[in-house]
CSV table of N, CA and C in Angstrom, one decimal:
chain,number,residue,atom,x,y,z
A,1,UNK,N,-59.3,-157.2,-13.0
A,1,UNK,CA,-60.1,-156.0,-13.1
A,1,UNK,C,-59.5,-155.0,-12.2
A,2,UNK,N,-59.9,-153.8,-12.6
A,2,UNK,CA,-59.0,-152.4,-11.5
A,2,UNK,C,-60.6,-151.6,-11.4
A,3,UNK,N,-60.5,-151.0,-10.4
A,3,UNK,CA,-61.3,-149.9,-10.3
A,3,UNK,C,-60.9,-149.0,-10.4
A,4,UNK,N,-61.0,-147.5,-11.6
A,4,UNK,CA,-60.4,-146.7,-11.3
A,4,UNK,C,-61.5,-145.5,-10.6
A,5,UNK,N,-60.9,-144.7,-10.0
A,5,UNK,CA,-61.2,-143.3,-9.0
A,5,UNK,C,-60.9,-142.1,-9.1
A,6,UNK,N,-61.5,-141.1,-9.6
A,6,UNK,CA,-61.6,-139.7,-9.6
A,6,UNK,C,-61.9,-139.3,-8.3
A,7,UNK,N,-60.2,-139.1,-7.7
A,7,UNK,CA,-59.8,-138.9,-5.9
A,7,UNK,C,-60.3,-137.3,-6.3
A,8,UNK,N,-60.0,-136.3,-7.2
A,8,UNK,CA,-60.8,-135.0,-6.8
A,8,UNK,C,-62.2,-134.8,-7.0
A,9,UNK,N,-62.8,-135.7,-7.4
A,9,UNK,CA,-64.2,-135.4,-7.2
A,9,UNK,C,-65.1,-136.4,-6.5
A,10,UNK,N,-64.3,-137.3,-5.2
A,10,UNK,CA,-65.0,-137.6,-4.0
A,10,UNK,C,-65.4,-137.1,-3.0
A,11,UNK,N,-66.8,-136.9,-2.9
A,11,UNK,CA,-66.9,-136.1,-1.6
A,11,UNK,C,-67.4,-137.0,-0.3
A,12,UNK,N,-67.2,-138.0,-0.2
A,12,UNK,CA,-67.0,-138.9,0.8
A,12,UNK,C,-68.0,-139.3,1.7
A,13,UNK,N,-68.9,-139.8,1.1
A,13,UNK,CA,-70.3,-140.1,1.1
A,13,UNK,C,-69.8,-141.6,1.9
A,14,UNK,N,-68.9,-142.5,1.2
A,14,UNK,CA,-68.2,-143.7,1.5
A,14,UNK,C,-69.2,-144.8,1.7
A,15,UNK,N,-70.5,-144.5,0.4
A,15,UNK,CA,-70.6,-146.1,0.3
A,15,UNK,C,-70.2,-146.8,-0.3
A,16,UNK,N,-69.5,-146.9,-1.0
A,16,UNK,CA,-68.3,-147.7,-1.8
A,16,UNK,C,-67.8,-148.5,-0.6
A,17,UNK,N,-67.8,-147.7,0.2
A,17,UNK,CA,-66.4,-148.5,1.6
A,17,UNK,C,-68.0,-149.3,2.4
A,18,UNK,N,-68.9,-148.8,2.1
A,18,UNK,CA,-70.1,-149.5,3.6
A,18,UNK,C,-70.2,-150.8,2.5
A,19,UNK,N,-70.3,-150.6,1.1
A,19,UNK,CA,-70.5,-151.8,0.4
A,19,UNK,C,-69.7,-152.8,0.5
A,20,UNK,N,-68.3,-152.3,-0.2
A,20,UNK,CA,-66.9,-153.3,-0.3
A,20,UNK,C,-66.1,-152.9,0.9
A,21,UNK,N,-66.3,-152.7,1.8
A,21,UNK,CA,-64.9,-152.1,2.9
A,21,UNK,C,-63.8,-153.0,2.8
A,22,UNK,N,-63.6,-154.1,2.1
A,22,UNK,CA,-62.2,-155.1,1.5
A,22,UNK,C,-61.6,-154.4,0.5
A,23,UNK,N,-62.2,-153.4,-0.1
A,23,UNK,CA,-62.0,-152.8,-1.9
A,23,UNK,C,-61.4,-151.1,-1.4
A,24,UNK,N,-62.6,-150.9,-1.3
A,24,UNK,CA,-62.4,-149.3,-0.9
A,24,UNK,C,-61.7,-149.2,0.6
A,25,UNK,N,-60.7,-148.2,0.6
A,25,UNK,CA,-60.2,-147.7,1.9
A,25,UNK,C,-60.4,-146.1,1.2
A,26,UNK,N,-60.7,-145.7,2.7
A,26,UNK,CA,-60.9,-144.5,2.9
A,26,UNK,C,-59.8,-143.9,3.7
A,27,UNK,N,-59.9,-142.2,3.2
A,27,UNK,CA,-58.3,-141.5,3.8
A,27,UNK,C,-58.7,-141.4,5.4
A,28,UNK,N,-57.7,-140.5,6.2
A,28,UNK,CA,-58.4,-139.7,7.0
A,28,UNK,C,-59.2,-138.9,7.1
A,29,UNK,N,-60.0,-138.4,6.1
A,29,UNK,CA,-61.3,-137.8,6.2
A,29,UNK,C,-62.1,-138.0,5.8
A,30,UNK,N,-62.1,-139.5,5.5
A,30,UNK,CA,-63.0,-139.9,4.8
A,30,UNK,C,-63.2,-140.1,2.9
A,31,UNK,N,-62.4,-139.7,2.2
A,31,UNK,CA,-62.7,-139.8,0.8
A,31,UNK,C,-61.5,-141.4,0.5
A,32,UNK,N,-62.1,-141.5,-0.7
A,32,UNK,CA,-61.2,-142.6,-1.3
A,32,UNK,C,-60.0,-142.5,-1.3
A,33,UNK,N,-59.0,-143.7,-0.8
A,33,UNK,CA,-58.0,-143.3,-0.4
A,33,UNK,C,-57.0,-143.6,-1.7
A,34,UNK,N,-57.0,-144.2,-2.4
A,34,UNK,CA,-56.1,-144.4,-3.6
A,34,UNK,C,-57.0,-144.4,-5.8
A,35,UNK,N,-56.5,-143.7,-6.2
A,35,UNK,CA,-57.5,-143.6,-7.4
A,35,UNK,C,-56.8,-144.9,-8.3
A,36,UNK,N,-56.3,-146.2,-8.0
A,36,UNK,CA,-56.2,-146.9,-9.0
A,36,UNK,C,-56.6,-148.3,-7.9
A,37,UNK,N,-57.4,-149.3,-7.9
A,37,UNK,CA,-57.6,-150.5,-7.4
A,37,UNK,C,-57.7,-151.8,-8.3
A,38,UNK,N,-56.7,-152.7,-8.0
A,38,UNK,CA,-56.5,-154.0,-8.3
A,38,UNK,C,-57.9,-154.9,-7.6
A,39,UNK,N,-58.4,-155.6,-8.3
A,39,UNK,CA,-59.7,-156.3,-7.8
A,39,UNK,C,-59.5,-157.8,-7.9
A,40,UNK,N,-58.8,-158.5,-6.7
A,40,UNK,CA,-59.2,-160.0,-6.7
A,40,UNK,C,-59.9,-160.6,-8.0
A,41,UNK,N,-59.9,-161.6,-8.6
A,41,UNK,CA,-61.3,-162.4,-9.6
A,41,UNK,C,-62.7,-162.2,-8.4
A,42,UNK,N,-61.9,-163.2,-7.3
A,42,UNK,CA,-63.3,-163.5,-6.5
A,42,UNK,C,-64.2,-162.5,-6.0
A,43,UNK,N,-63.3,-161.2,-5.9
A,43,UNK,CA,-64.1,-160.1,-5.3
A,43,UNK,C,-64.6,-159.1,-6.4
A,44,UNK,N,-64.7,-159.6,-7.2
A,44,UNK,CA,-65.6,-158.6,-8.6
A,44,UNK,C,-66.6,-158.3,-8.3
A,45,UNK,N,-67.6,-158.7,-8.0
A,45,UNK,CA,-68.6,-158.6,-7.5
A,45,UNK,C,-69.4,-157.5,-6.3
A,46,UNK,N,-67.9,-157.9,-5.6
A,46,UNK,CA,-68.0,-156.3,-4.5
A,46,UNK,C,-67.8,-155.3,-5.1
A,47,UNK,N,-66.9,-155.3,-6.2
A,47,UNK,CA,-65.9,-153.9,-6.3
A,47,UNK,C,-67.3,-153.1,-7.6
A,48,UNK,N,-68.0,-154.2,-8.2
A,48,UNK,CA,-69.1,-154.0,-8.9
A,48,UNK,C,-70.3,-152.8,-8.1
A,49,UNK,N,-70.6,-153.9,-7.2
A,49,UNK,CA,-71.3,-152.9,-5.9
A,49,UNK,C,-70.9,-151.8,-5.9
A,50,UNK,N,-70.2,-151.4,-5.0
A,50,UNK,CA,-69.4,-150.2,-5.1
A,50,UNK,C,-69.2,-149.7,-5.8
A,51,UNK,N,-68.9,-149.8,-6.9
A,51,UNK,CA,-69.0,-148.7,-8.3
A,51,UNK,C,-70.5,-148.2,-8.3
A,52,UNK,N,-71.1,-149.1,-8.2
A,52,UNK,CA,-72.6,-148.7,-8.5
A,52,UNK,C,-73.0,-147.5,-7.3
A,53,UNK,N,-72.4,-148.2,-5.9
A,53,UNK,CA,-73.1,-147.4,-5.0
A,53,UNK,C,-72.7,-145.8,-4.9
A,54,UNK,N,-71.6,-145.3,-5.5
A,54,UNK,CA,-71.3,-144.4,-5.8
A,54,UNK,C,-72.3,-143.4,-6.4
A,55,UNK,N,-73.0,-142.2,-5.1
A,55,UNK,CA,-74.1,-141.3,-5.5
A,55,UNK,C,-73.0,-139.9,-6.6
A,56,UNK,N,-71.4,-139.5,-6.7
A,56,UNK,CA,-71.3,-138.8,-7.6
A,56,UNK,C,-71.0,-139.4,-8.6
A,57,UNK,N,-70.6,-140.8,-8.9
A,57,UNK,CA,-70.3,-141.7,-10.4
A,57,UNK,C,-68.8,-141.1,-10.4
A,58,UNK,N,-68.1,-141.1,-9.3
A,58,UNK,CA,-66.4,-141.1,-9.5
A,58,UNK,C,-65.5,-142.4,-9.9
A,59,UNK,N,-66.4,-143.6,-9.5
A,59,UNK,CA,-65.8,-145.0,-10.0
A,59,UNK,C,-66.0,-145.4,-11.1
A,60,UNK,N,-65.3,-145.6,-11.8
A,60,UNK,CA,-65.2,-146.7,-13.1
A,60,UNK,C,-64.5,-147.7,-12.8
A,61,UNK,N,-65.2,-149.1,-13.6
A,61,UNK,CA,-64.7,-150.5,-13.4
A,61,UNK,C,-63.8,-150.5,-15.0
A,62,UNK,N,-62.7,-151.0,-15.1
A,62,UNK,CA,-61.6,-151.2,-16.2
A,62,UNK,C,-61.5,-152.9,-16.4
A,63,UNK,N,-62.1,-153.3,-17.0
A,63,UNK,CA,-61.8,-155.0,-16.9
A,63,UNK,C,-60.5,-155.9,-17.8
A,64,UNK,N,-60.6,-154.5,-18.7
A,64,UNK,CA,-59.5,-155.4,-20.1
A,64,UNK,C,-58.8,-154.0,-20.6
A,65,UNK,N,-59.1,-153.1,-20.0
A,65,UNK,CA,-57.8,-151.9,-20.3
A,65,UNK,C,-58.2,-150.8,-21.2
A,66,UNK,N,-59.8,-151.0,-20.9
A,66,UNK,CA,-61.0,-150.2,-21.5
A,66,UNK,C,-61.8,-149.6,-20.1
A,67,UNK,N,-61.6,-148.3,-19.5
A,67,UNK,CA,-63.0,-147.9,-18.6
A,67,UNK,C,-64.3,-148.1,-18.9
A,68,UNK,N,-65.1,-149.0,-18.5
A,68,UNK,CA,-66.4,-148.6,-18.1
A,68,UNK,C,-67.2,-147.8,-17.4
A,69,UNK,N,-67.8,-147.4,-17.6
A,69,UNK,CA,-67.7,-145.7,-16.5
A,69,UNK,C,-69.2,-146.5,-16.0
A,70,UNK,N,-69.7,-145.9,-14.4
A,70,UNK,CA,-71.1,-146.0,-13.9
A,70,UNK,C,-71.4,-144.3,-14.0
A,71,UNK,N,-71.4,-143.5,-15.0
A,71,UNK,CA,-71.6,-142.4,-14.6
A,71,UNK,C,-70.7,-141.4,-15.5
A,72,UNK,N,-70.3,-140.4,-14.7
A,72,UNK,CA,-69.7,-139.4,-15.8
A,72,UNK,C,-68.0,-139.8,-15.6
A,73,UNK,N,-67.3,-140.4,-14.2
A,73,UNK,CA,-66.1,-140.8,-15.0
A,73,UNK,C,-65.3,-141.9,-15.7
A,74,UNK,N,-64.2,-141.4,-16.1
A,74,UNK,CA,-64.1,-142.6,-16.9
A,74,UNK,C,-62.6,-142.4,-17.0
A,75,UNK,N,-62.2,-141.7,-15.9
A,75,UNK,CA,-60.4,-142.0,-15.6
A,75,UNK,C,-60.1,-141.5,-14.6
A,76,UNK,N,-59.1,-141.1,-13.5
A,76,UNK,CA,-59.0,-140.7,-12.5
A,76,UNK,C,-58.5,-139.6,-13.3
A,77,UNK,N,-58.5,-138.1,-12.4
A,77,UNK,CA,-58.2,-137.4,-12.4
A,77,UNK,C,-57.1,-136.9,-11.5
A,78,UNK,N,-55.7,-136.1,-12.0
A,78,UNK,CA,-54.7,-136.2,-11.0
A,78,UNK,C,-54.6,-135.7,-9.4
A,79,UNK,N,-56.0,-134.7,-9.4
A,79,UNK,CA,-56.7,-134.3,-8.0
A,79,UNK,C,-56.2,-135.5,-6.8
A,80,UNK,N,-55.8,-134.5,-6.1
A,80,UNK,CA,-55.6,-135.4,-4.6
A,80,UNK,C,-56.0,-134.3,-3.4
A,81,UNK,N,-56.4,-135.3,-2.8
A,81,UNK,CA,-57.1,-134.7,-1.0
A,81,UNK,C,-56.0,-134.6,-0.2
């Protein structure tokens, strides 16, 4: 499973990181620090969390090479902080 991340439209609320802080790393100012994440089997669960907890819906969970979006995205966008 990957999590992907729309890094320009985080505005760094960072519960993604209070949910999974093993999943999500945050930059130095706080926003998501990389828009593509590899997800352990065992840690699915977290990285689930986190998607969800996401108050702009920048995370989508990708399980088989199809985005599932929680929200409006559904690929990262090339935006960087």
């Amino acid at each position: 499973m990957k999590v992907l991340a729309d890094k320009g439209k985080c505005c760094g609320h960072a519960r993604c990181n209070a949910v999974a802080p093993d999943i999500f790393t945050l930059d130095d100012n706080g926003y998501i620090a990389v828009a593509e994440i590899i997800v352990p089997a065992e840690m699915e669960g977290q990285a689930r969390r986190g998607v969800r907890a996401c108050p702009e819906r920048v995370l989508a969970l990708d399980d088989d090479g199809m985005a599932a979006t929680h929200g409006q995205a559904s690929a990262p966008s090339p935006g960087n902080r």
